[in-house]
CSV table of C-alpha atoms and ligand atoms in Angstrom, one decimal:
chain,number,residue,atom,x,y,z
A,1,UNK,CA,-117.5,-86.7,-86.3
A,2,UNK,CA,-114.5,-88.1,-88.7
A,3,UNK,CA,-113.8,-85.7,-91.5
A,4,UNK,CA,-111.2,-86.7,-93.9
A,5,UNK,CA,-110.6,-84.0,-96.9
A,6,UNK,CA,-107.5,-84.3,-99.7
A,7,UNK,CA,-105.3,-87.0,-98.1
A,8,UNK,CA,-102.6,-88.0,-99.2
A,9,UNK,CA,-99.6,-90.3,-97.9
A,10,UNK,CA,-96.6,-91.9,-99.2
A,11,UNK,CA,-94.2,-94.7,-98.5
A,12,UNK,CA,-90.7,-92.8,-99.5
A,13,UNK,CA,-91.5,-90.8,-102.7
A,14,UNK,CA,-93.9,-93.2,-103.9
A,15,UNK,CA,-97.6,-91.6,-103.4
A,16,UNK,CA,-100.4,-94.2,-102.6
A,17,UNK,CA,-103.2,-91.9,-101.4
A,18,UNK,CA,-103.9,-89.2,-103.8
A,19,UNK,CA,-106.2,-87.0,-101.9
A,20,UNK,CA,-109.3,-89.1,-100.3
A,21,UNK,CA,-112.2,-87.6,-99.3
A,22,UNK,CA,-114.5,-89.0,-96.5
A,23,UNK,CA,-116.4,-88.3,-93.7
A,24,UNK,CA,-118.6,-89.9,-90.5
A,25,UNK,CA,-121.4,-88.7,-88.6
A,26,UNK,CA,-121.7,-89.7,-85.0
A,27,UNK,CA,-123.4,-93.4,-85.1
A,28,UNK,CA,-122.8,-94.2,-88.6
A,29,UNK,CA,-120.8,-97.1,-89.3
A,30,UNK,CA,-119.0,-97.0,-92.3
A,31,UNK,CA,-117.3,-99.4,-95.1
A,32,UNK,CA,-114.2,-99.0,-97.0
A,33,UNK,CA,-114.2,-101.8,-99.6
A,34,UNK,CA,-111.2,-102.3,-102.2
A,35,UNK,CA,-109.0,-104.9,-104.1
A,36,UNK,CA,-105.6,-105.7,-102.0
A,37,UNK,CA,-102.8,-103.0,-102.4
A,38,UNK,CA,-106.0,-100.2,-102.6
A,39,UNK,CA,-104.1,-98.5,-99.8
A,40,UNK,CA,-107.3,-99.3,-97.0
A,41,UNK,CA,-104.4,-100.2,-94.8
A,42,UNK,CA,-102.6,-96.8,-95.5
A,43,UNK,CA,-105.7,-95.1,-95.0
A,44,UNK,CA,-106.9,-96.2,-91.6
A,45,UNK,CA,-103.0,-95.9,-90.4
A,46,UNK,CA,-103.2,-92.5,-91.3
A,47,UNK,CA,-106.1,-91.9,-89.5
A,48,UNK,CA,-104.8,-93.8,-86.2
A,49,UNK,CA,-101.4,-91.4,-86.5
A,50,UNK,CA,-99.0,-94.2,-87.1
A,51,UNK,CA,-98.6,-93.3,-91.0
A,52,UNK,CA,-97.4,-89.5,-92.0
A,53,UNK,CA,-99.9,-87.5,-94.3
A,54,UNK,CA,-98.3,-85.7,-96.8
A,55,UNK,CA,-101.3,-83.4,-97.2
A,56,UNK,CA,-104.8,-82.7,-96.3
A,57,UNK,CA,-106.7,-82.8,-92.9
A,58,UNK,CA,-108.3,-85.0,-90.7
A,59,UNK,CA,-110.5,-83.7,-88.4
A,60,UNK,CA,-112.4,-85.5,-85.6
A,61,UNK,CA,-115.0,-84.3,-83.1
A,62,UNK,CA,-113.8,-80.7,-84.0
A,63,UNK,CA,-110.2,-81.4,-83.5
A,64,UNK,CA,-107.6,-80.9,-86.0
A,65,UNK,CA,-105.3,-84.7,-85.6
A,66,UNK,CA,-104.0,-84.7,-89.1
A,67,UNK,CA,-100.3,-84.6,-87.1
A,68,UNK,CA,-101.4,-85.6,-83.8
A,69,UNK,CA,-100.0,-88.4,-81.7
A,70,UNK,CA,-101.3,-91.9,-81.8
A,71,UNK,CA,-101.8,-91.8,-78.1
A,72,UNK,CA,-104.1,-88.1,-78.3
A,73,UNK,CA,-106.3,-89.6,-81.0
A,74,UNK,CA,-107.0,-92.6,-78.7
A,75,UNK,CA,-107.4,-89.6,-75.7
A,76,UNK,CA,-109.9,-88.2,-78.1
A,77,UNK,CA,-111.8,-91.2,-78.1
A,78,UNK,CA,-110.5,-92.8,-81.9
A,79,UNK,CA,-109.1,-96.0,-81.2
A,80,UNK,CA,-108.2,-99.1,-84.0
A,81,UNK,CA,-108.4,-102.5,-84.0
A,82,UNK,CA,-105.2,-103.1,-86.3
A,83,UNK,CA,-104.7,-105.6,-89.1
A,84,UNK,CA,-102.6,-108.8,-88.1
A,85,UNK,CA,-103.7,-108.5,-84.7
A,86,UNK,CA,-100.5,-107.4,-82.6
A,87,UNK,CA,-101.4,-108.7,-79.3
A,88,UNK,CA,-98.9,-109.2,-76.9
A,89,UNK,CA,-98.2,-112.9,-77.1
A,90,UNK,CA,-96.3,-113.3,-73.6
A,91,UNK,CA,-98.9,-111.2,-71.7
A,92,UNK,CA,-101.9,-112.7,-70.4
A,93,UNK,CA,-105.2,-112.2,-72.0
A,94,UNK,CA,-106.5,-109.9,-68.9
A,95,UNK,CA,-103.1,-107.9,-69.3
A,96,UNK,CA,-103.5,-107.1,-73.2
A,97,UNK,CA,-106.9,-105.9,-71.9
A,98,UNK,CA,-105.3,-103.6,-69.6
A,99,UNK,CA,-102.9,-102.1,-71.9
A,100,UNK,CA,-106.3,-101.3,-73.7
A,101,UNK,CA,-107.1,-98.5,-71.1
A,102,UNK,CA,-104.2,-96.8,-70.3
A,103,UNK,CA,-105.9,-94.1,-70.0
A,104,UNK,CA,-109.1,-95.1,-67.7
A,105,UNK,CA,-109.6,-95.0,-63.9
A,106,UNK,CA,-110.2,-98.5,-61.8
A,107,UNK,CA,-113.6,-98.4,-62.2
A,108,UNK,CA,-113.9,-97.5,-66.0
A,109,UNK,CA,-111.4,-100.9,-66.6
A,110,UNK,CA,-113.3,-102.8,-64.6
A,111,UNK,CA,-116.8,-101.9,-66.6
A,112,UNK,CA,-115.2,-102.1,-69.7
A,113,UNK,CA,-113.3,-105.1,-69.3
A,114,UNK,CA,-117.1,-106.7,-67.8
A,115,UNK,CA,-118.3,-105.1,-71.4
A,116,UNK,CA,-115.5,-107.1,-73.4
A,117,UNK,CA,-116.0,-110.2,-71.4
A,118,UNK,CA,-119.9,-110.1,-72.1
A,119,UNK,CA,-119.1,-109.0,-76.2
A,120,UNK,CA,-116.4,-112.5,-76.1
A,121,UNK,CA,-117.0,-115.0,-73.3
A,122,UNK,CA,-114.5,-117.1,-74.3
A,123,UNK,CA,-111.7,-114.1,-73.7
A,124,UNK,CA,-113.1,-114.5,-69.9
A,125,UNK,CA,-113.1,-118.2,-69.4
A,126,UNK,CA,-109.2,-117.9,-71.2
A,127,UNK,CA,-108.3,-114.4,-69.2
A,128,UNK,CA,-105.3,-116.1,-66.9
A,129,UNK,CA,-103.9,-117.7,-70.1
A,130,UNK,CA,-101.2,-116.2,-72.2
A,131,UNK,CA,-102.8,-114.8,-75.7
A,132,UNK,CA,-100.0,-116.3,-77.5
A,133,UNK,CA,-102.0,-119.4,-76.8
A,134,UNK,CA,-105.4,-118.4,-78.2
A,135,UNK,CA,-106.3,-119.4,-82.0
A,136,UNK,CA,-106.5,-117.1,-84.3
A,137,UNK,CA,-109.5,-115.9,-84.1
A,138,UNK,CA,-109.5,-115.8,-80.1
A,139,UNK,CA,-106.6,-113.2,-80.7
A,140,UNK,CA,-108.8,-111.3,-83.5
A,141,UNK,CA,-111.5,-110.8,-81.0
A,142,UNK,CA,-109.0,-110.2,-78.5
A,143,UNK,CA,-107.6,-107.5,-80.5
A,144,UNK,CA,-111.1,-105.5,-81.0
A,145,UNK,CA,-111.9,-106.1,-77.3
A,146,UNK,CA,-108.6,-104.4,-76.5
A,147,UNK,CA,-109.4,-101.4,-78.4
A,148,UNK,CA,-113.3,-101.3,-76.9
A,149,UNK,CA,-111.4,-101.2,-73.8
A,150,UNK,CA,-110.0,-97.7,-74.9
A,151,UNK,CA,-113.6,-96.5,-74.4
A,152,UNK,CA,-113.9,-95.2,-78.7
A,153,UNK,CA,-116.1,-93.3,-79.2
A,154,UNK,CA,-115.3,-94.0,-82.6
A,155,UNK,CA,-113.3,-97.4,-83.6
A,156,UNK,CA,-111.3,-98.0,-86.7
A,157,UNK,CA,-111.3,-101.8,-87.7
A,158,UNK,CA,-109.0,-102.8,-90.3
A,159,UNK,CA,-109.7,-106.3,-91.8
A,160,UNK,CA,-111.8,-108.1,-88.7
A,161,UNK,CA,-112.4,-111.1,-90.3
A,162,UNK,CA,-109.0,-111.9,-92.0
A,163,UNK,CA,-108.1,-115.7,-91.6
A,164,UNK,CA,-111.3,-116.2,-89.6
A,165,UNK,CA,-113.2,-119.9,-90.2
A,166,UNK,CA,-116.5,-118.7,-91.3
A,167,UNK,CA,-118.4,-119.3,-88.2
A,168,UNK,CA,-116.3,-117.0,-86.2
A,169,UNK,CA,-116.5,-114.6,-89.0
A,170,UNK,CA,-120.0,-114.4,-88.4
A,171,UNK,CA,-119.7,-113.6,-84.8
A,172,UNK,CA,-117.2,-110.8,-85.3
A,173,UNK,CA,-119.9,-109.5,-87.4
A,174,UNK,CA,-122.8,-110.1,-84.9
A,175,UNK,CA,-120.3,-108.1,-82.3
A,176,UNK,CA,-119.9,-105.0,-84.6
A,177,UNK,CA,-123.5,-104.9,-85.0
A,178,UNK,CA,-123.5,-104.7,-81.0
A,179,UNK,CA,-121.0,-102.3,-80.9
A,180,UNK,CA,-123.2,-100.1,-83.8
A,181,UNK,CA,-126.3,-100.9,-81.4
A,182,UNK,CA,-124.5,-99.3,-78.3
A,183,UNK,CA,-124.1,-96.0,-80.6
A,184,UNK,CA,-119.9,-96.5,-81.6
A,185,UNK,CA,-119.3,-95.1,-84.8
A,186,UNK,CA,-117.4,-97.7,-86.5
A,187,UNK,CA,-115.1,-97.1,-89.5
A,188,UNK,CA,-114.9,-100.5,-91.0
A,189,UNK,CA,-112.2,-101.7,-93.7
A,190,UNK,CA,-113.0,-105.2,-94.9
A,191,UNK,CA,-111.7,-107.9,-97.3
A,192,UNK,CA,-114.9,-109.4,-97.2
A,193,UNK,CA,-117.1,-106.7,-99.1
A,194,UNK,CA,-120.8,-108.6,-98.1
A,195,UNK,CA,-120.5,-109.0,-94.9
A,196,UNK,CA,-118.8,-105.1,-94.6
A,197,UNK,CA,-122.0,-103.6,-97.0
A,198,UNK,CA,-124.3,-106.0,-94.8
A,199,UNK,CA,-123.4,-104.5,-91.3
A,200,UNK,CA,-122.8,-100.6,-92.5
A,201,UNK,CA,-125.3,-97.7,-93.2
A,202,UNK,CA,-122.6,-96.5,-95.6
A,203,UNK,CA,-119.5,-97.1,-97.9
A,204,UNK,CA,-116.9,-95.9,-99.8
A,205,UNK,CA,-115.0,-97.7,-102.6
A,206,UNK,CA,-111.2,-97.4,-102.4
A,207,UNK,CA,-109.7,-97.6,-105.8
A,208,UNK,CA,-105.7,-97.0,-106.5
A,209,UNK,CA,-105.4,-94.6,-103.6
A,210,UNK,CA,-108.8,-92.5,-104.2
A,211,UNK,CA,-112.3,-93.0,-103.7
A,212,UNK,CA,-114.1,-94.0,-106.7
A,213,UNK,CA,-117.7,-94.8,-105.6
A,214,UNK,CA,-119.7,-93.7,-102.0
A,215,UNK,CA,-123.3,-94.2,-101.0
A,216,UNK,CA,-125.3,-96.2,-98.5
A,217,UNK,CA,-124.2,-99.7,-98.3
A,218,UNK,CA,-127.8,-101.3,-99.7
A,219,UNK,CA,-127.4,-99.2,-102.8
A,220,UNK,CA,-123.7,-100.7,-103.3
A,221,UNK,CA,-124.3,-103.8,-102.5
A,222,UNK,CA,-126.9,-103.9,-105.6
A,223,UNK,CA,-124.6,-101.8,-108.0
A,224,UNK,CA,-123.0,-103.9,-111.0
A,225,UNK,CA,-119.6,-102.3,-110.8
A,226,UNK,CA,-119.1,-103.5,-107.0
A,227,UNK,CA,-121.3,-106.6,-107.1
A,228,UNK,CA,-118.8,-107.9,-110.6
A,229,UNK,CA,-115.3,-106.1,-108.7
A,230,UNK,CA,-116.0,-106.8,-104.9
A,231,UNK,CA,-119.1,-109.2,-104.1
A,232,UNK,CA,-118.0,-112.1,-107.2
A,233,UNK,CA,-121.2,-111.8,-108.7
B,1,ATP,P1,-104.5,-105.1,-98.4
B,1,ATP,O1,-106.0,-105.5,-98.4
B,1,ATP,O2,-103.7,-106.1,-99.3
B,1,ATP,O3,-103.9,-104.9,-97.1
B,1,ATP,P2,-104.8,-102.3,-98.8
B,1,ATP,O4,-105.9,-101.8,-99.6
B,1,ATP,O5,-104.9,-102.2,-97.3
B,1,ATP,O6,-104.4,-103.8,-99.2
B,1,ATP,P3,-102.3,-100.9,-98.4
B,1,ATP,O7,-101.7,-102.0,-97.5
B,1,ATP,O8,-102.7,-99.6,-97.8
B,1,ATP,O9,-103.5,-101.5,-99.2
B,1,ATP,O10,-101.2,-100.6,-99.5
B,1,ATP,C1,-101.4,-99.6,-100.5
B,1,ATP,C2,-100.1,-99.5,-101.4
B,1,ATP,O11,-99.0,-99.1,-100.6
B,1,ATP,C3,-99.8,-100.9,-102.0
B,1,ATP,O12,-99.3,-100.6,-103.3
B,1,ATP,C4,-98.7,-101.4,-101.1
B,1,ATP,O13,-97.8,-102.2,-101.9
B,1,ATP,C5,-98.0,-100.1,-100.7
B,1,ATP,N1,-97.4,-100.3,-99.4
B,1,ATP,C6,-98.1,-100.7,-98.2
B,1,ATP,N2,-97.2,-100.7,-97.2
B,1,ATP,C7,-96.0,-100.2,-97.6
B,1,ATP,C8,-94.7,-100.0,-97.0
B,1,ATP,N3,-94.6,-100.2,-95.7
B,1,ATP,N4,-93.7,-99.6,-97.8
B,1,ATP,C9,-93.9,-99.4,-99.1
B,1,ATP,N5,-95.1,-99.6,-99.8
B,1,ATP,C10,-96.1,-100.0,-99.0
C-alpha cells in the first residue's frame, strides 16, 4: 500500500535521510523505532508532503505522491496524526473534529465523528469546550481522532504517546490496536520502542537517517542490539 524506495530529504544542504527503504501492505501496522534526532520526524513529514524529498519515491495505493500535496495524500486516504499535537486551541473540540473531514459529506462526519466519540468518550462529554482547555493527553487523543475523522485508510502517527502519564499511554495504545482491528494500516513512529514493537506486526530501525535493522516486531523486540539501544535492557 505504502512504498517508500531511496529517500532522501534535507534541511538546507544538510542531508538527514540518506535514501530509506520501506514499505506497507494493506493491514499491517508498522514501527519505526530510533534514538532522538534519527530523522523519524523527517521521515513521516515526508511522507504527509509537508517536508521536500530530495530524491526517491513514495508510492501509495499505486499513486506516485513523492511531490504531491499534503491535501491529495489525505484525498488518497493517508492522513497523520502529527508530533506536538497542533490542535486548534480557540476552536471547540467538535470544530477540530470537523476540520478533520474537509473532505467528507454530512453523513460520513457524522459516522466518523460517532466513531471518534466511541474510540475517546471523554472528547464527547468535552465536545462544546475549547481544546485549548483539555490536558495534554485529551489534546493527543484529540489529535489522532482528528485525523480518523479524515477517513485513512492508512494513518501516520508520529510520537502518540509523547508526554502522556502512563495510564493514558496505555489507552492510546489500546485505541491503535482498535484502529489495527478495524483493518487501518497504521505507520507508527514511537519514542517508546515496547509499547511500538508490542502493538505492530512489523518494524524498522531508523538509524542516522537510514534503516539499519527490519523484521517482525516479536523478532525485534528479542534482538540484543534493539533490546540494549531501544528497550533499556
Ligand atoms: P525526535 O525523536 O527527537 O523527534 P527524530 O528521529 O524524529 O527525532 P528528526 O526530528 O526527523 O528526528 O530530525 C532528524 C535530524 O534533522 C536531526 O539531526 C535534527 O536535528 C534535524 N532537523 C530536524 N528538523 C530540522 C529543521 N527544521 N531544520 C534543521 N534541522 C532539522
Amino acid at each position: 500500500m505504502l512504498e517508500v524506495a531511496g529517500l532522501k530529504s534535507c534541511y538546507g544542504r544538510i542531508e538527514v535521510l540518506h535514501g530509506v527503504d520501506l514499505s506497507i501492505a494493506r493491514g499491517e501496522t508498522v514501527a519505526i523505532v530510533g534514538a532522538n534526532g534519527a530523522g523519524k520526524t523527517t521521515l513521516l513529514k515526508c511522507l504527509s508532503g509537508v517536508q521536500p524529498v530530495s530524491a526517491g519515491h513514495i508510492r501509495f495505493d499505486g499513486n506516485d505522491i513523492t511531490r504531491a500535496q499534503p491535501f491529495r495524500r489525505v484525498a488518497l486516504g493517508l492522513a497523520q496524526s502529527p508530533e506536538g499535537r497542533q490542535i486548534f486551541t480557540d476552536l471547540s473540540v467538535e470544530d477540530n473534529l470537523r476540520l478533520g473531514a474537509f473532505r467528507a459529506g454530512r453523513e460520513t462526519v457524522a459516522g466518523n465523528m460517532r466513531t471518534a466519540y466511541e474510540l475517546f468518550p471523554v472528547l464527547r462529554q468535552k465536545r462544546a469546550q475549547l481544546a485549548g482547555g483539555l490536558s495534554g493527553g485529551q489534546q493527543q487523543m484529540l489529535a489522532l481522532a482528528r485525523a480518523l475523522m479524515a477517513d485513512p485508510a492508512c494513518l501516520l502517527l508520529d510520537e502518540p504517546s509523547m508526554g502522556l502519564a502512563p495510564a493514558l499511554v496505555d489507552q492510546i495504545f489500546e485505541v491503535i490496536a482498535s484502529l489495527k482491528e478495524r483493518g487501518i494500516t497504521i505507520l507508527l513512529v514511537e519514542q517508546n520502542a515496547y509499547a511500538a514493537l508490542s502493538v505492530s506486526t512489523r518494524a524498522y530501525v531508523l538509524e542516522n537517517g537510514a534503516i539499519a535493522m527490519s523484521g517482525e516486531a516479536s523478532d525485534l523486540a528479542r534482538d540484543d542490539r534493539v533490546r540494549a539501544a531501544y528497550l533499556g535492557v
